[in-house]
Amino acid sequence: DYFRAESRWVFDASLSSAHECSLVSGMRLKWAKSTFLKGQIEGFAKSESKSVMLKWVKQAIDAYNSAHPSEKPVHRQDQGPVAAAASEDGRKKDQDAVATMTTTNKLNPDTSLLLLRQLNVVGVVVLVLLLLQLMVTLYNLRTTTNESVRLQKQHQVLLSQLMDKMKCVKSSA
């Protein structure tokens, strides 16, 4: 409902060598509605698109190497930075922005799902601890209120007794 994603890729054979080719992939997000999670969605879409393309390239290389075992094995080379995901929200954004992504710290869908689950567990634990603290605070407030009411009743009884004694002293005098 909020956005539409388009994924594009171009596969080019190298003119200089018969044994080289390149794959250029890109992603465009077209925003239909505005959301405060826009940056997170763009970052996640970019990293997910990159991990999917790397997986496809690895599978293609493995399939080629298994189909042609007599030839020299094909390998993959990373080249240069990964361009930031292009985004449109009614106005054209600068498409020359380049962000370098390291493959060691990337979030793929499996690790991000595991991280979200762990954060959910931590959030539930914090919520339970806050509720326990609230219950302890309410219990202390209730006991303090009950003690205050008991002392007020005792004070009222003592005042009544004092008034009765003062009436007795007045009537005897």
mmCIF file of C-alpha atoms in Angstrom:
data_model
loop_
_atom_site.group_PDB
_atom_site.id
_atom_site.type_symbol
_atom_site.label_atom_id
_atom_site.label_comp_id
_atom_site.label_asym_id
_atom_site.label_seq_id
_atom_site.Cartn_x
_atom_site.Cartn_y
_atom_site.Cartn_z
ATOM 1 C CA ASP A 1 0.000 0.000 0.000
ATOM 2 C CA TYR A 2 2.845 2.399 0.790
ATOM 3 C CA PHE A 3 5.308 1.688 -1.998
ATOM 4 C CA ARG A 4 6.014 -0.303 -5.129
ATOM 5 C CA ALA A 5 9.399 -1.868 -5.785
ATOM 6 C CA GLU A 6 10.930 -2.471 -9.196
ATOM 7 C CA SER A 7 14.023 -4.599 -9.588
ATOM 8 C CA ARG A 8 16.102 -4.371 -12.748
ATOM 9 C CA TRP A 9 19.289 -6.019 -13.891
ATOM 10 C CA VAL A 10 21.503 -5.917 -16.966
ATOM 11 C CA PHE A 11 23.772 -8.799 -17.923
ATOM 12 C CA ASP A 12 26.625 -7.781 -20.258
ATOM 13 C CA ALA A 13 29.274 -9.918 -21.899
ATOM 14 C CA SER A 14 32.660 -8.246 -21.944
ATOM 15 C CA LEU A 15 33.923 -7.025 -25.314
ATOM 16 C CA SER A 16 37.556 -7.279 -24.232
ATOM 17 C CA SER A 17 37.467 -10.899 -23.094
ATOM 18 C CA ALA A 18 35.302 -13.861 -23.990
ATOM 19 C CA HIS A 19 35.603 -15.162 -20.433
ATOM 20 C CA GLU A 20 34.264 -12.099 -18.601
ATOM 21 C CA CYS A 21 30.799 -10.698 -18.068
ATOM 22 C CA SER A 22 29.148 -8.248 -15.719
ATOM 23 C CA LEU A 23 25.853 -7.985 -13.921
ATOM 24 C CA VAL A 24 24.436 -4.606 -12.983
ATOM 25 C CA SER A 25 21.339 -4.617 -10.824
ATOM 26 C CA GLY A 26 19.195 -1.867 -9.439
ATOM 27 C CA MET A 27 16.069 -1.254 -7.440
ATOM 28 C CA ARG A 28 13.595 1.605 -7.512
ATOM 29 C CA LEU A 29 11.020 2.315 -4.817
ATOM 30 C CA LYS A 30 8.001 4.391 -5.847
ATOM 31 C CA TRP A 31 6.236 5.742 -2.775
ATOM 32 C CA ALA A 32 2.430 5.971 -2.832
ATOM 33 C CA LYS A 33 2.101 7.128 0.775
ATOM 34 C CA SER A 34 4.457 8.746 3.220
ATOM 35 C CA THR A 35 5.720 6.854 6.256
ATOM 36 C CA PHE A 36 8.237 7.530 9.001
ATOM 37 C CA LEU A 37 9.852 4.132 8.300
ATOM 38 C CA LYS A 38 10.922 5.216 4.804
ATOM 39 C CA GLY A 39 14.664 5.169 5.501
ATOM 40 C CA GLN A 40 14.526 1.786 7.200
ATOM 41 C CA ILE A 41 12.452 0.299 4.381
ATOM 42 C CA GLU A 42 14.844 1.666 1.742
ATOM 43 C CA GLY A 43 17.875 0.313 3.606
ATOM 44 C CA PHE A 44 16.309 -3.097 4.126
ATOM 45 C CA ALA A 45 15.167 -3.280 0.485
ATOM 46 C CA LYS A 46 18.663 -2.364 -0.709
ATOM 47 C CA SER A 47 20.392 -4.981 1.451
ATOM 48 C CA GLU A 48 17.808 -7.646 0.626
ATOM 49 C CA SER A 49 18.097 -6.934 -3.105
ATOM 50 C CA LYS A 50 21.877 -7.160 -2.902
ATOM 51 C CA SER A 51 21.800 -10.454 -0.994
ATOM 52 C CA VAL A 52 19.295 -11.949 -3.475
ATOM 53 C CA MET A 53 21.412 -10.900 -6.463
ATOM 54 C CA LEU A 54 24.586 -12.287 -4.854
ATOM 55 C CA LYS A 55 22.760 -15.560 -4.184
ATOM 56 C CA TRP A 56 21.566 -15.742 -7.815
ATOM 57 C CA VAL A 57 25.080 -15.056 -9.109
ATOM 58 C CA LYS A 58 26.522 -17.754 -6.835
ATOM 59 C CA GLN A 59 23.893 -20.249 -7.996
ATOM 60 C CA ALA A 60 24.554 -19.372 -11.660
ATOM 61 C CA ILE A 61 28.305 -19.817 -11.199
ATOM 62 C CA ASP A 62 27.798 -23.133 -9.380
ATOM 63 C CA ALA A 63 25.424 -24.349 -12.113
ATOM 64 C CA TYR A 64 27.880 -23.353 -14.852
ATOM 65 C CA ASN A 65 30.833 -24.985 -13.080
ATOM 66 C CA SER A 66 28.886 -28.224 -12.556
ATOM 67 C CA ALA A 67 27.690 -28.255 -16.196
ATOM 68 C CA HIS A 68 31.214 -27.652 -17.557
ATOM 69 C CA PRO A 69 33.580 -29.586 -15.245
ATOM 70 C CA SER A 70 36.371 -29.841 -17.839
ATOM 71 C CA GLU A 71 36.775 -26.052 -18.139
ATOM 72 C CA LYS A 72 38.518 -23.703 -15.740
ATOM 73 C CA PRO A 73 36.070 -22.879 -12.891
ATOM 74 C CA VAL A 74 34.308 -19.523 -13.035
ATOM 75 C CA HIS A 75 34.602 -17.183 -10.063
ATOM 76 C CA ARG A 76 32.925 -13.992 -8.927
ATOM 77 C CA GLN A 77 34.624 -10.639 -8.404
ATOM 78 C CA ASP A 78 33.126 -7.743 -6.477
ATOM 79 C CA GLN A 79 33.707 -4.403 -8.079
ATOM 80 C CA GLY A 80 33.232 -1.026 -6.540
ATOM 81 C CA PRO A 81 30.472 0.475 -4.480
ATOM 82 C CA VAL A 82 26.831 -0.396 -4.490
ATOM 83 C CA ALA A 83 24.579 2.440 -5.596
ATOM 84 C CA ALA A 84 21.927 3.557 -3.149
ATOM 85 C CA ALA A 85 18.359 2.541 -3.889
ATOM 86 C CA ALA A 86 16.561 5.083 -6.029
ATOM 87 C CA SER A 87 13.391 6.392 -4.459
ATOM 88 C CA GLU A 88 10.547 8.491 -5.817
ATOM 89 C CA ASP A 89 7.979 10.234 -3.661
ATOM 90 C CA GLY A 90 6.549 12.710 -6.133
ATOM 91 C CA ARG A 91 9.870 14.520 -6.586
ATOM 92 C CA LYS A 92 13.008 13.057 -8.137
ATOM 93 C CA LYS A 93 15.769 12.282 -5.649
ATOM 94 C CA ASP A 94 19.447 12.580 -6.407
ATOM 95 C CA GLN A 95 20.366 9.319 -8.110
ATOM 96 C CA ASP A 96 24.090 10.000 -7.975
ATOM 97 C CA ALA A 97 24.244 9.128 -4.277
ATOM 98 C CA VAL A 98 26.577 6.231 -3.769
ATOM 99 C CA ALA A 99 26.817 4.166 -0.609
ATOM 100 C CA THR A 100 29.480 1.575 -0.104
ATOM 101 C CA MET A 101 28.260 -1.601 1.506
ATOM 102 C CA THR A 102 30.582 -4.041 3.160
ATOM 103 C CA THR A 103 29.666 -7.669 2.822
ATOM 104 C CA THR A 104 30.768 -8.461 6.379
ATOM 105 C CA ASN A 105 28.173 -6.298 8.154
ATOM 106 C CA LYS A 106 25.185 -6.711 5.861
ATOM 107 C CA LEU A 107 21.785 -7.778 7.153
ATOM 108 C CA ASN A 108 20.213 -10.536 5.168
ATOM 109 C CA PRO A 109 16.581 -11.514 5.756
ATOM 110 C CA ASP A 110 17.449 -14.468 8.006
ATOM 111 C CA THR A 111 19.695 -12.520 10.361
ATOM 112 C CA SER A 112 17.357 -9.530 10.442
ATOM 113 C CA LEU A 113 14.423 -11.824 11.283
ATOM 114 C CA LEU A 114 16.470 -13.423 14.065
ATOM 115 C CA LEU A 115 17.465 -9.975 15.326
ATOM 116 C CA LEU A 116 13.827 -8.819 15.301
ATOM 117 C CA ARG A 117 12.779 -11.917 17.247
ATOM 118 C CA GLN A 118 15.501 -11.316 19.831
ATOM 119 C CA LEU A 119 14.498 -7.669 20.147
ATOM 120 C CA ASN A 120 10.858 -8.726 20.578
ATOM 121 C CA VAL A 121 11.877 -11.048 23.429
ATOM 122 C CA VAL A 122 13.895 -8.255 25.048
ATOM 123 C CA GLY A 123 10.926 -5.900 24.669
ATOM 124 C CA VAL A 124 8.569 -8.403 26.301
ATOM 125 C CA VAL A 125 11.007 -8.925 29.197
ATOM 126 C CA VAL A 126 11.305 -5.160 29.721
ATOM 127 C CA LEU A 127 7.509 -4.831 29.603
ATOM 128 C CA VAL A 128 7.087 -7.599 32.203
ATOM 129 C CA LEU A 129 9.671 -5.952 34.466
ATOM 130 C CA LEU A 130 7.912 -2.595 34.158
ATOM 131 C CA LEU A 131 4.569 -4.218 35.003
ATOM 132 C CA LEU A 132 6.124 -5.907 38.054
ATOM 133 C CA GLN A 133 7.560 -2.562 39.179
ATOM 134 C CA LEU A 134 4.120 -0.982 38.740
ATOM 135 C CA MET A 135 2.503 -3.756 40.787
ATOM 136 C CA VAL A 136 5.061 -3.321 43.597
ATOM 137 C CA THR A 137 4.500 0.441 43.578
ATOM 138 C CA LEU A 138 0.708 0.020 43.718
ATOM 139 C CA TYR A 139 1.047 -2.501 46.568
ATOM 140 C CA ASN A 140 3.227 -0.074 48.542
ATOM 141 C CA LEU A 141 0.748 2.735 47.890
ATOM 142 C CA ARG A 142 -2.138 0.554 49.080
ATOM 143 C CA THR A 143 -0.355 -0.468 52.294
ATOM 144 C CA THR A 144 0.612 3.160 52.984
ATOM 145 C CA THR A 145 -2.984 4.276 52.418
ATOM 146 C CA ASN A 146 -4.333 1.526 54.696
ATOM 147 C CA GLU A 147 -1.848 2.504 57.406
ATOM 148 C CA SER A 148 -2.859 6.156 57.052
ATOM 149 C CA VAL A 149 -6.563 5.248 57.356
ATOM 150 C CA ARG A 150 -5.826 3.098 60.442
ATOM 151 C CA LEU A 151 -3.910 5.959 62.079
ATOM 152 C CA GLN A 152 -6.712 8.427 61.268
ATOM 153 C CA LYS A 153 -9.285 6.109 62.871
ATOM 154 C CA GLN A 154 -7.080 5.705 65.928
ATOM 155 C CA HIS A 155 -6.660 9.491 66.082
ATOM 156 C CA GLN A 156 -10.445 9.912 65.827
ATOM 157 C CA VAL A 157 -10.995 7.450 68.710
ATOM 158 C CA LEU A 158 -8.439 9.272 70.883
ATOM 159 C CA LEU A 159 -10.088 12.624 70.100
ATOM 160 C CA SER A 160 -13.495 11.171 71.013
ATOM 161 C CA GLN A 161 -12.132 9.894 74.315
ATOM 162 C CA LEU A 162 -10.521 13.278 75.021
ATOM 163 C CA MET A 163 -13.816 15.069 74.277
ATOM 164 C CA ASP A 164 -15.701 12.670 76.564
ATOM 165 C CA LYS A 165 -13.239 13.327 79.408
ATOM 166 C CA MET A 166 -13.518 17.083 78.865
ATOM 167 C CA LYS A 167 -17.344 16.826 79.066
ATOM 168 C CA CYS A 168 -17.041 14.885 82.304
ATOM 169 C CA VAL A 169 -14.708 17.488 83.802
ATOM 170 C CA LYS A 170 -17.074 20.336 82.769
ATOM 171 C CA SER A 171 -20.172 18.658 84.125
ATOM 172 C CA SER A 172 -18.554 17.877 87.492
ATOM 173 C CA ALA A 173 -17.339 21.422 87.922
#
